[in-house]
Short mmCIF file of C-alpha atoms in Angstrom, two decimals:
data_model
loop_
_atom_site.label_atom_id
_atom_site.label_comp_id
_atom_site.label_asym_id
_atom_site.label_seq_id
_atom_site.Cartn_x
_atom_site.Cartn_y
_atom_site.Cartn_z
CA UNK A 287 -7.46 -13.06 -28.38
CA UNK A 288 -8.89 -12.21 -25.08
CA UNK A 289 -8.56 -8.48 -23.95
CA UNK A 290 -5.79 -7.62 -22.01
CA UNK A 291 -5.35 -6.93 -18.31
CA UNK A 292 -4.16 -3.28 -17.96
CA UNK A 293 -2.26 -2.63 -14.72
CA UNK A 294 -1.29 0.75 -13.38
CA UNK A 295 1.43 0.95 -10.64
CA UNK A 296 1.87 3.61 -7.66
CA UNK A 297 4.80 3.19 -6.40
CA UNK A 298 7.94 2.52 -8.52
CA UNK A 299 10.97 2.00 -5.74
CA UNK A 300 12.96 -1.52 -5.02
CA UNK A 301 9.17 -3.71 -5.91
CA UNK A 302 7.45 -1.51 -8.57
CA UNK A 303 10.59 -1.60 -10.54
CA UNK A 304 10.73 -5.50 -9.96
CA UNK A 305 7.40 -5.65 -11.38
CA UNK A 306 7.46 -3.66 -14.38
CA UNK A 307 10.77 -5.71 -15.35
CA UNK A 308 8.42 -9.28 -14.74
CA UNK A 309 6.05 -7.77 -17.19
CA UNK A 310 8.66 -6.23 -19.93
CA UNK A 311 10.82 -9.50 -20.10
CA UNK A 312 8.07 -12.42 -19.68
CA UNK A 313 5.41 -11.05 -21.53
CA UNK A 314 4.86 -14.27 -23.40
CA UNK A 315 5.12 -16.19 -20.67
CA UNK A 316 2.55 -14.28 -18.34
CA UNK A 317 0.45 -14.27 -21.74
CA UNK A 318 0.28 -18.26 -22.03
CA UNK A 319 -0.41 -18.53 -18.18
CA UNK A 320 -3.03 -16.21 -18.00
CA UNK A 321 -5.04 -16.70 -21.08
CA UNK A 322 -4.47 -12.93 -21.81
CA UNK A 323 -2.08 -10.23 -21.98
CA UNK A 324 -0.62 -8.68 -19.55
CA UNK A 325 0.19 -5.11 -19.65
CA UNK A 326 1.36 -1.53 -18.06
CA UNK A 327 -0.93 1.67 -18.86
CA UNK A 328 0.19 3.94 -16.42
CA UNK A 329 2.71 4.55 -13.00
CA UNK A 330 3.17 6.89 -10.49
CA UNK A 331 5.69 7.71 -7.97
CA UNK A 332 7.23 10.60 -6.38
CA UNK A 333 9.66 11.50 -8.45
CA UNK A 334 9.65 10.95 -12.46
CA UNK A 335 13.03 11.91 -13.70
CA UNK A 336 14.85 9.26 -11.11
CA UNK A 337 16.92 6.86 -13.17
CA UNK A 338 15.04 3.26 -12.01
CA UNK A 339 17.09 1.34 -14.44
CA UNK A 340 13.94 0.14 -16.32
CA UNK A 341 12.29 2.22 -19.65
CA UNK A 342 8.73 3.47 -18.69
CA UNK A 343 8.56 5.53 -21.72
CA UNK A 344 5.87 3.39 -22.91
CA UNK A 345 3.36 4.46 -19.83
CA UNK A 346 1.02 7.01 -19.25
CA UNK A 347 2.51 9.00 -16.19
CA UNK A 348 0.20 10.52 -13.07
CA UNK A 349 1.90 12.85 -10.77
CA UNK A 350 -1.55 11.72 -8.62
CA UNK A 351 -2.01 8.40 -7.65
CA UNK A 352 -5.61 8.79 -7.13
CA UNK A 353 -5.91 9.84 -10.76
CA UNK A 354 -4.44 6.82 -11.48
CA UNK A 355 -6.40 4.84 -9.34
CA UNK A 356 -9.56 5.86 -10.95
CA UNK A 357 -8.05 5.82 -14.89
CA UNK A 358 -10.66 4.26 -17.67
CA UNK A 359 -7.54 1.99 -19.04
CA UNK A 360 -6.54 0.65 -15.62
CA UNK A 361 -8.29 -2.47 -14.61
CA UNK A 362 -6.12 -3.23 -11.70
CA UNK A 363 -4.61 -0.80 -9.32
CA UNK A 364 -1.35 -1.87 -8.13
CA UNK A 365 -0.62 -0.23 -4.78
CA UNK A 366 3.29 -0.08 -3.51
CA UNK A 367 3.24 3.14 -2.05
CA UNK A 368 3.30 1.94 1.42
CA UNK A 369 1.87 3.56 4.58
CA UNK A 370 -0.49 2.37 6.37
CA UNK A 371 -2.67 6.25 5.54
CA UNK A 372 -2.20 8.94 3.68
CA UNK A 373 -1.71 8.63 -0.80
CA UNK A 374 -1.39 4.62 -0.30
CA UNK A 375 -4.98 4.56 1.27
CA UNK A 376 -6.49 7.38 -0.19
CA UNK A 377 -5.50 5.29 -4.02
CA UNK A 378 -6.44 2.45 -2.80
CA UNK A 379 -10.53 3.40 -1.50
CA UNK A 380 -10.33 5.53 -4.88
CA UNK A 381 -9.78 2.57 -6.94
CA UNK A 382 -12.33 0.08 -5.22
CA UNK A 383 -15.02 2.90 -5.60
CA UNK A 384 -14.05 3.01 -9.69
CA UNK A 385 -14.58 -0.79 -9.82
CA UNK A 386 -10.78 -1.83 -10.15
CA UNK A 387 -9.20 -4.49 -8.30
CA UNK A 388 -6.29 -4.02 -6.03
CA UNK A 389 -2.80 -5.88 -5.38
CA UNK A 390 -0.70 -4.28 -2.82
CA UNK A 391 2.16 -5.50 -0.97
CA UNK A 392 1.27 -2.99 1.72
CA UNK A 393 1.14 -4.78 5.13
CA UNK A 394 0.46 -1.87 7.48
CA UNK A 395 -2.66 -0.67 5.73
CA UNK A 396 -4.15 -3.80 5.57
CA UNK A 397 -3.54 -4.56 9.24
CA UNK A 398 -4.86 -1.28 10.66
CA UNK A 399 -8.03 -0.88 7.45
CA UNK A 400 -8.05 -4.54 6.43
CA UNK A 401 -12.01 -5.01 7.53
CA UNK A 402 -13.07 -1.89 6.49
CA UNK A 403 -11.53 -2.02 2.71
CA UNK A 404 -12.83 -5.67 2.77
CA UNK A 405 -16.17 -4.71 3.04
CA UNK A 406 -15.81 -2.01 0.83
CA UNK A 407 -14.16 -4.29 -2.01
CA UNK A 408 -16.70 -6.53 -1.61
CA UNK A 409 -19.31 -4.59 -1.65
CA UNK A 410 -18.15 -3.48 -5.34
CA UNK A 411 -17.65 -6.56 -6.49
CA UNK A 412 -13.71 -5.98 -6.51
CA UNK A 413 -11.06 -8.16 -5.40
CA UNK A 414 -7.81 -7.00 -3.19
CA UNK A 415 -5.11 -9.33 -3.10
CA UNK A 416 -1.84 -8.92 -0.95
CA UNK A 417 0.57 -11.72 -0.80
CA UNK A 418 3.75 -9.29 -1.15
CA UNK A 419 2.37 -7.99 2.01
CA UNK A 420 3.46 -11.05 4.34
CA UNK A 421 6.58 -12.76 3.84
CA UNK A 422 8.05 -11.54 0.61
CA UNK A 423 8.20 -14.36 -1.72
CA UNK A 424 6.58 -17.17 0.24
CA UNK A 425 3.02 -18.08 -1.09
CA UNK A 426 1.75 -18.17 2.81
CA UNK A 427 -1.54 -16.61 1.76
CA UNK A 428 -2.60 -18.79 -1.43
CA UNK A 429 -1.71 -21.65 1.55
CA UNK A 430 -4.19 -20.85 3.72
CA UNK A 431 -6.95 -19.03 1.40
CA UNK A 432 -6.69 -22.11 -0.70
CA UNK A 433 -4.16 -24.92 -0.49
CA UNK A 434 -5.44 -25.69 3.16
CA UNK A 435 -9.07 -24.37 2.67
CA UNK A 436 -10.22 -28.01 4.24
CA UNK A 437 -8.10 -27.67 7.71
CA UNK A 438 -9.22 -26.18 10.81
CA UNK A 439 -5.97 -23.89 11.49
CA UNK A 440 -4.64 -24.75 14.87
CA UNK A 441 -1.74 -22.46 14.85
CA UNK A 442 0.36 -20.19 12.93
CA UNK A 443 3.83 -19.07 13.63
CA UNK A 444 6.80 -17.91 11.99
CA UNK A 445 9.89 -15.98 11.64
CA UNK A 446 8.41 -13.15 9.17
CA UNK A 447 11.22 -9.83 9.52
CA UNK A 448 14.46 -10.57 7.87
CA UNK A 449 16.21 -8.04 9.75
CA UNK A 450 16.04 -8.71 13.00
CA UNK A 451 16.46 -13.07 11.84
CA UNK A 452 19.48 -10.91 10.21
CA UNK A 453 20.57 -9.21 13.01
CA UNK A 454 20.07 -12.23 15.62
CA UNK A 455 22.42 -14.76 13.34
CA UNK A 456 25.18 -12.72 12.88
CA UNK A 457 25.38 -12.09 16.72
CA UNK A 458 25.49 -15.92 16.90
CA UNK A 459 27.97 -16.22 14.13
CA UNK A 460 30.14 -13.47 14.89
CA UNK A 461 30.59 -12.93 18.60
CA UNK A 462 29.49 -9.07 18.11
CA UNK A 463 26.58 -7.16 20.52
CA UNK A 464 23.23 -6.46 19.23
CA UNK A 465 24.29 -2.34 18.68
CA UNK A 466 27.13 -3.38 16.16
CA UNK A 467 25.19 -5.66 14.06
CA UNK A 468 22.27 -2.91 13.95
CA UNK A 469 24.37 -0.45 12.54
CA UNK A 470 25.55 -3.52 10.14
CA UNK A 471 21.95 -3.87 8.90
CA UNK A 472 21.66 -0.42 8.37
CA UNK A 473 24.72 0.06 6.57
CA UNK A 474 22.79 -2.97 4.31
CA UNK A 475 19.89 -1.19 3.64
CA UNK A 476 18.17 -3.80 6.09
CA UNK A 477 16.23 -1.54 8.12
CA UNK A 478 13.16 0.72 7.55
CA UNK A 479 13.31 3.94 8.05
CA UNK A 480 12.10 4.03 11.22
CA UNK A 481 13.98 0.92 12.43
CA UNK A 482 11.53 0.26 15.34
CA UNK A 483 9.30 -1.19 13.15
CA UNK A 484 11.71 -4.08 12.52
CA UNK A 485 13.71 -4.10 15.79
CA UNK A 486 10.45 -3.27 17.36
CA UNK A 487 8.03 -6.48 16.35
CA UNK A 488 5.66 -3.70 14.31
CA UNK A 489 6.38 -4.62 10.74
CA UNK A 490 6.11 -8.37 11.81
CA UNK A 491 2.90 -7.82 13.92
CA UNK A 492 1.02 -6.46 10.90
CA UNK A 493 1.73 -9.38 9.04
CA UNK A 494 0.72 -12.08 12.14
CA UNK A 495 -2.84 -9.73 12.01
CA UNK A 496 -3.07 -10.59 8.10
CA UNK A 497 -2.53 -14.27 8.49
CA UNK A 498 -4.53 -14.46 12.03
CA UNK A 499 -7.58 -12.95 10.50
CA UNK A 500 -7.24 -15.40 7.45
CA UNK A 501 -6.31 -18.35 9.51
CA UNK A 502 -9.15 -17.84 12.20
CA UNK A 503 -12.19 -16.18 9.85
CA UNK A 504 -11.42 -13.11 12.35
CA UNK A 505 -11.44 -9.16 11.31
CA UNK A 506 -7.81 -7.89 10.94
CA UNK A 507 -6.90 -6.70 14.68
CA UNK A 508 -3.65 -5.58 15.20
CA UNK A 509 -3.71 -3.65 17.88
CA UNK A 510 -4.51 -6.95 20.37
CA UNK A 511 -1.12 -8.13 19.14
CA UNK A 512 1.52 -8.44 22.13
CA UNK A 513 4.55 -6.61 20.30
CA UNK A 514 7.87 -6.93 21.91
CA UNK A 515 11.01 -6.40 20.00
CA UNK A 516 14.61 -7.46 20.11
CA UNK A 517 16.36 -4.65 21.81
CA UNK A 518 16.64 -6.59 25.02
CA UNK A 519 18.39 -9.57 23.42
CA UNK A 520 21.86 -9.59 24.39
CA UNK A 521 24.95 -11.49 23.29
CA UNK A 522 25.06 -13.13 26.74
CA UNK A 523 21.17 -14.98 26.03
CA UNK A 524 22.37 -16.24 22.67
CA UNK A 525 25.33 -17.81 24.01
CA UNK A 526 22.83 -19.36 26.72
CA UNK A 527 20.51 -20.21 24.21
CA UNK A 528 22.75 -22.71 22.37
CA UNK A 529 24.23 -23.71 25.73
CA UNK A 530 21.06 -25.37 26.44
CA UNK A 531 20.66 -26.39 22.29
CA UNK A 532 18.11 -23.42 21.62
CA UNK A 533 18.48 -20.20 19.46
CA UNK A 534 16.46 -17.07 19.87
CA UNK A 535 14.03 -16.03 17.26
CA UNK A 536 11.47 -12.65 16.80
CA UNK A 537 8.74 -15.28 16.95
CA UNK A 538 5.21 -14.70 15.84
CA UNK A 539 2.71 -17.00 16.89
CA UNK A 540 -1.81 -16.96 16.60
CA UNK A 541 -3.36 -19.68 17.93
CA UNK A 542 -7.45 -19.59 18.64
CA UNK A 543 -8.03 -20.80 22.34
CA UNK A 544 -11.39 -20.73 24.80
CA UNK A 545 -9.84 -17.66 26.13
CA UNK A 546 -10.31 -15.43 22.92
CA UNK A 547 -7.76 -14.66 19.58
CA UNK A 548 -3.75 -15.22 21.01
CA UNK A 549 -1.56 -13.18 18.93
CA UNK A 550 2.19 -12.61 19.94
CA UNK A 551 5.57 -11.48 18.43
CA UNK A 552 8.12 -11.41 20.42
CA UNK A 553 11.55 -13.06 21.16
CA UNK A 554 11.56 -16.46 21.93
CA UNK A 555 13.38 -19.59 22.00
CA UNK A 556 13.17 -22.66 19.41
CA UNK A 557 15.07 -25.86 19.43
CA UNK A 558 18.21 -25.50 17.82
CA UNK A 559 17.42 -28.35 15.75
CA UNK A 560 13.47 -27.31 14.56
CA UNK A 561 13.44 -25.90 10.97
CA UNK A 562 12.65 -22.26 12.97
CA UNK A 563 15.96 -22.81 14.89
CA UNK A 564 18.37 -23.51 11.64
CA UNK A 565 16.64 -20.67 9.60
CA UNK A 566 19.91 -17.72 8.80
CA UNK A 567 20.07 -14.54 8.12
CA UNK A 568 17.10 -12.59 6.35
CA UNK A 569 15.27 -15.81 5.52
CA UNK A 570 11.51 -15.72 6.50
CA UNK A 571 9.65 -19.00 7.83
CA UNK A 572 5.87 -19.70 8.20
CA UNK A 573 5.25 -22.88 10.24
CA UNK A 574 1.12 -23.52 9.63
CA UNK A 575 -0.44 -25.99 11.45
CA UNK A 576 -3.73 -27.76 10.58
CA UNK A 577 -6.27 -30.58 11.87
CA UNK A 578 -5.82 -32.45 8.58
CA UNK A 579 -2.39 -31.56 7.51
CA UNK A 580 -0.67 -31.29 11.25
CA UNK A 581 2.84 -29.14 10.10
CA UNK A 582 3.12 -27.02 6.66
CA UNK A 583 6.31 -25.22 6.81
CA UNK A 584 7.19 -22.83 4.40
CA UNK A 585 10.60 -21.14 4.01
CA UNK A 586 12.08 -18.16 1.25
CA UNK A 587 12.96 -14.94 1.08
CA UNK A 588 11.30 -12.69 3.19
CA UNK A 589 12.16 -9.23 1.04
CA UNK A 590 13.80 -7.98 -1.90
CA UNK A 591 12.93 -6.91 -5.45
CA UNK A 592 12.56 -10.22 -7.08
CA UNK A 593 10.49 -12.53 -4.70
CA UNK A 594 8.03 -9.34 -3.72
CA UNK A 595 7.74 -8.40 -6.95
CA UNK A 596 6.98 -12.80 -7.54
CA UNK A 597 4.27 -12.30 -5.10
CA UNK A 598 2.71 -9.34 -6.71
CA UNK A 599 2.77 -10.79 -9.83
CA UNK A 600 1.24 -14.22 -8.54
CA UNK A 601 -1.65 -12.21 -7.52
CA UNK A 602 -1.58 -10.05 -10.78
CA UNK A 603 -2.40 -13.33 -12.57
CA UNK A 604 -4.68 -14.80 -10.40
CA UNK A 605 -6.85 -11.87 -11.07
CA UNK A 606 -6.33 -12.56 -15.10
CA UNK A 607 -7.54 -15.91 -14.69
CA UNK A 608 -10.39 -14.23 -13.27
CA UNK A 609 -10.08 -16.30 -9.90
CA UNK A 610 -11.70 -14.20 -7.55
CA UNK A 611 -12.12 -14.95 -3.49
CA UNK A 612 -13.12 -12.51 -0.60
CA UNK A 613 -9.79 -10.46 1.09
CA UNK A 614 -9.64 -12.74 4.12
CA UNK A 615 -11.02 -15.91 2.37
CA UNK A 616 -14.26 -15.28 3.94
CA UNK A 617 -16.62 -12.87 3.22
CA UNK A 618 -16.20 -9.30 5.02
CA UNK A 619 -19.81 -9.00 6.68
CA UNK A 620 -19.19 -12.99 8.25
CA UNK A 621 -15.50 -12.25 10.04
CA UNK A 622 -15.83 -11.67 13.78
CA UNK A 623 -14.37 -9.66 15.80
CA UNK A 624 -12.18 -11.98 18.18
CA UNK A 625 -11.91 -11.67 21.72
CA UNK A 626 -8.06 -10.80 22.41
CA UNK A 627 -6.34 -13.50 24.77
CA UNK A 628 -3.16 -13.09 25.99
CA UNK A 629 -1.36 -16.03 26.00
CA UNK A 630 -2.28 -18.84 28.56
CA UNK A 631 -0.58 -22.03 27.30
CA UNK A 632 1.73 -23.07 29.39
CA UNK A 633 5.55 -22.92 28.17
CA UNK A 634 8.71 -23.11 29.82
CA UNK A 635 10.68 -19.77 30.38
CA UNK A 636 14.19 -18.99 30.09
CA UNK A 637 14.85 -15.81 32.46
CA UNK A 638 18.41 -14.23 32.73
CA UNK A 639 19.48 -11.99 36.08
CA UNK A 640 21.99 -10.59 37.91
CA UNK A 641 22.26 -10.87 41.28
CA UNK A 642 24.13 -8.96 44.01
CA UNK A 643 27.12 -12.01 44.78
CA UNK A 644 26.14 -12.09 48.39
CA UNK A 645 24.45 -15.59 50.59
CA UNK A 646 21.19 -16.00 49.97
CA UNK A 647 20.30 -14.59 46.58
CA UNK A 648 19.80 -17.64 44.73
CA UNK A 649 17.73 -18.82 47.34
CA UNK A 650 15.59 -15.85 47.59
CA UNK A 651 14.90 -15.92 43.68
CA UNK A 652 14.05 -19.65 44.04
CA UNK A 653 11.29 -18.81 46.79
CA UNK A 654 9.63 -16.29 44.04
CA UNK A 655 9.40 -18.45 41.90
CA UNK A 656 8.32 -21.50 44.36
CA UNK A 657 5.89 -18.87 45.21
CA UNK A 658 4.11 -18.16 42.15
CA UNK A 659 3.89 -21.89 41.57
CA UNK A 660 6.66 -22.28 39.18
CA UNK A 661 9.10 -24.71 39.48
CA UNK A 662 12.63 -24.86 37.94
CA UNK A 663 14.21 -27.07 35.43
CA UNK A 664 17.67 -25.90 35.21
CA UNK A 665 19.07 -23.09 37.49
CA UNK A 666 23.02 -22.10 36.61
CA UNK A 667 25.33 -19.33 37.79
CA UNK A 668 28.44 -18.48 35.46
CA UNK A 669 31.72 -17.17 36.88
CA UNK A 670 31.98 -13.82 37.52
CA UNK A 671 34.90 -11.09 38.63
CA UNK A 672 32.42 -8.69 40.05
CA UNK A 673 30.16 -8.14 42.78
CA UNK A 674 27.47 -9.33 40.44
CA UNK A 675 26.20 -12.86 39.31
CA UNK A 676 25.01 -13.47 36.10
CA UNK A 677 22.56 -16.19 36.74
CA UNK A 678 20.22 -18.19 34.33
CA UNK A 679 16.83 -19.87 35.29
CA UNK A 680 14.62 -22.45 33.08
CA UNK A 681 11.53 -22.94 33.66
CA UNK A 682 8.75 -26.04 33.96
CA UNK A 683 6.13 -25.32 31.93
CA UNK A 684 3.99 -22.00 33.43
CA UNK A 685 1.57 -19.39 32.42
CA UNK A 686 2.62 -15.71 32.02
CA UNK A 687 0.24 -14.71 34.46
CA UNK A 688 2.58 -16.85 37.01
CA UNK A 689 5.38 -15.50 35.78
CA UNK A 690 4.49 -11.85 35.75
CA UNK A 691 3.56 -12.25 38.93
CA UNK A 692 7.20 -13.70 39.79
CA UNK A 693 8.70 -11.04 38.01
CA UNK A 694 6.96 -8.37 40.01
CA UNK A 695 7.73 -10.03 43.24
CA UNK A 696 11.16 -10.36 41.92
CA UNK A 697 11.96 -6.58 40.85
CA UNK A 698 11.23 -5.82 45.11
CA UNK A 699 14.02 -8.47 45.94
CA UNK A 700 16.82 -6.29 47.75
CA UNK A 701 19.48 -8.74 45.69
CA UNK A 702 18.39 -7.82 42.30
CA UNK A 703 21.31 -5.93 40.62
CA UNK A 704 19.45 -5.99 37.11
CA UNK A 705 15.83 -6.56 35.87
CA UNK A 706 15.34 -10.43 34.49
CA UNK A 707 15.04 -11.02 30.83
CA UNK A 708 12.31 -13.44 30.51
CA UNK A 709 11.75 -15.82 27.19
CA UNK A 710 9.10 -18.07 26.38
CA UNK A 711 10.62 -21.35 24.85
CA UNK A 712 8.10 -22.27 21.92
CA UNK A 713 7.55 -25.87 21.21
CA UNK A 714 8.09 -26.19 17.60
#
């Protein structure tokens, strides 16, 4: 019988637990598939006596993660800690440097130290793989480090934080504002602990920087990704939205242009009808886009104990089959450094205003626009019983360069009674 792959865990909260279970009830199972056992040595986490509803009487325990990192009877190091500095890091360069591989389902490290723990894994002859780390239980990464390996990648895009699909459905569904279904998702356990990395774009944009830097042979960049969160959205636009047969999505999209390395997350709007526009609640969705394939969508669960602790294990065995490929899918010292781009493919925009309810205004916003070169598709002012007018604009197809400047030109209008809300309107 072939030796056995000895795992030791850092990090035993919602996922650790969900892996230690995988391994304790389908030991057989993970034995046939791999070739090999399977096995737990050691685990770490913050606090040991903390009932986790799983026995890990049977492990070696390390107050230290590093210690366990660097173990002789740990061949992989299995990082979910989370942080993008601090133990989860520390562990993880500790355990490269000892000649262990490395499965973590930690997004933020890898998007702010991806190149540099690339090169470094590499360099050792070690392996790091990550699926948990984008989209929960959707194999996303095995589909573009090897299912597509043949495709030029045109575009990636997807609905990758739960919470704030979450938060944007039940508005839809039940008629409440954006601040009571946010306090619903907390009450759910839905949101981080700082909730601006959900609500915010953050925890989403680290995962776009993964799959850009994979899809595009690029080093990991995530601070060129345009972050813009859901705050803004209000009940009003997702009323509008299906008015016009569109719903409103925390959208991620990379594309590679002339220009440089687009890379955006931010609210937009999808045809009501497009896979992106039926997807509820915390459902993730990764829509990949390739010269040979065209359209790969993928759709699960996006978090959760069992389909991150799937992912982790999918890796876990990859690594016991002894399939080995570099972090990104190419190696470290041949990724370049993109160019950032904002975007600059044209889109139609959906912008929502209120104007003073006076002669004139409409025609005053119209000249802006006219101005900047944009011209409208569908203009529409709903009844009011103030002395404002909520007004709606969409778009032709512009640049956000025109539209900025519209928007600046706008926001000195003397008939302005609230900043516009502008969308892009993503052709899915």
């Amino acid at each position: 019988m072939s030796d056995p792959l000895r795992l030791g865990i850092a990090g035993l909260g919602t996922v650790g637990t969900g892996v230690v279970k995988i391994i304790r009830q389908k030991a057989a199972l993970l034995e046939d598939r791999a070739g090999r056992p399977v096995t737990i040595t050691a685990v770490s986490a913050r606090t040991r006596d903390k009932d986790r509803g799983v026995n890990l009487a049977d492990y070696a325990w390390e107050d230290d993660p590093v210690a366990l990192a660097t173990r002789d009877d740990v061949d992989v190091f299995v990082e979910l800690m989370g942080g993008s500095d601090g133990p989860a890091k520390a562990a993880t360069e500790a355990a490269l440097k000892a000649g262990k591989d490395v499965v973590t389902a930690n997004k933020a490290m890898l998007a702010h130290h991806g190149q540099a723990l690339a090169e470094l894994a590499e360099a050792q002859g070690r392996v790091i793989r990550y699926e948990a780390a984008v989209a929960g239980g959707i194999p996303v990464i095995k589909s573009l480090m090897e299912g597509l390996a043949g495709n030029e990648i045109t575009r990636v895009m997807g609905v990758m934080n739960g919470t704030c699909n979450y938060i944007l459905t039940r508005m839809q569904a039940t008629g409440q504002g954006y601040n009571a279904l946010f306090e619903e998702a907390d009450k759910l356990g839905y949101l981080e602990a700082d909730p601006n990395l959900d609500v915010g774009g953050i925890d989403a944009g680290h995962k776009l920087a993964i799959l850009s830097s994979i899809a595009f042979g690029t080093q990991v960049d995530f601070d060129a990704v345009e972050l813009e969160g859901i705050q803004s959205i209000t009940l009003e636009d997702i009323n509008h939205a299906a008015d016009m047969g569109y719903r409103i999505k925390l959208l991620g999209v990379a594309q590679l242009t002339g220009r440089g390395l687009e890379q955006r997350m931010s609210p937009c709007l999808v045809p009501a009808s497009s896979p992106l526009g039926q997807l509820e609640g915390g459902t993730n969705m990764c829509v990949l886009e390739g010269d040979m394939v065209e359209q790969i969508v993928l759709r699960g669960p996006g978090a959760g104990e069992g389909p991150t602790a799937s992912a982790v294990m999918g890796d876990v065995m990859d690594i016991a089959r002894d399939l080995r490929l570099p972090t990104f899918g190419a190696p470290a010292n041949k990724l370049e450094k993109a160019k950032p781009a904002r975007a600059v493919t044209p889109a139609p925009y959906y912008l929502r205003m209120a104007l003073d309810d006076k002669p004139g205004a409409l025609a005053k916003v119209a000249t802006v626009l006219g101005e900047a070169g944009i011209s409208i598709d569908r203009m529409r002012q709903y009844r009011h019983d103030n002395s404002t007018a909520p007004v709606l604009v969409v778009t032709h197809k512009t640049t956000r360069s025109a539209l900025d400047t519209a928007l600046e030109a706008m926001s000195k209008l003397d008939v302005m009674a609230t900043s516009p809300v502008a969308l892009r309107i993503e052709t899915v």
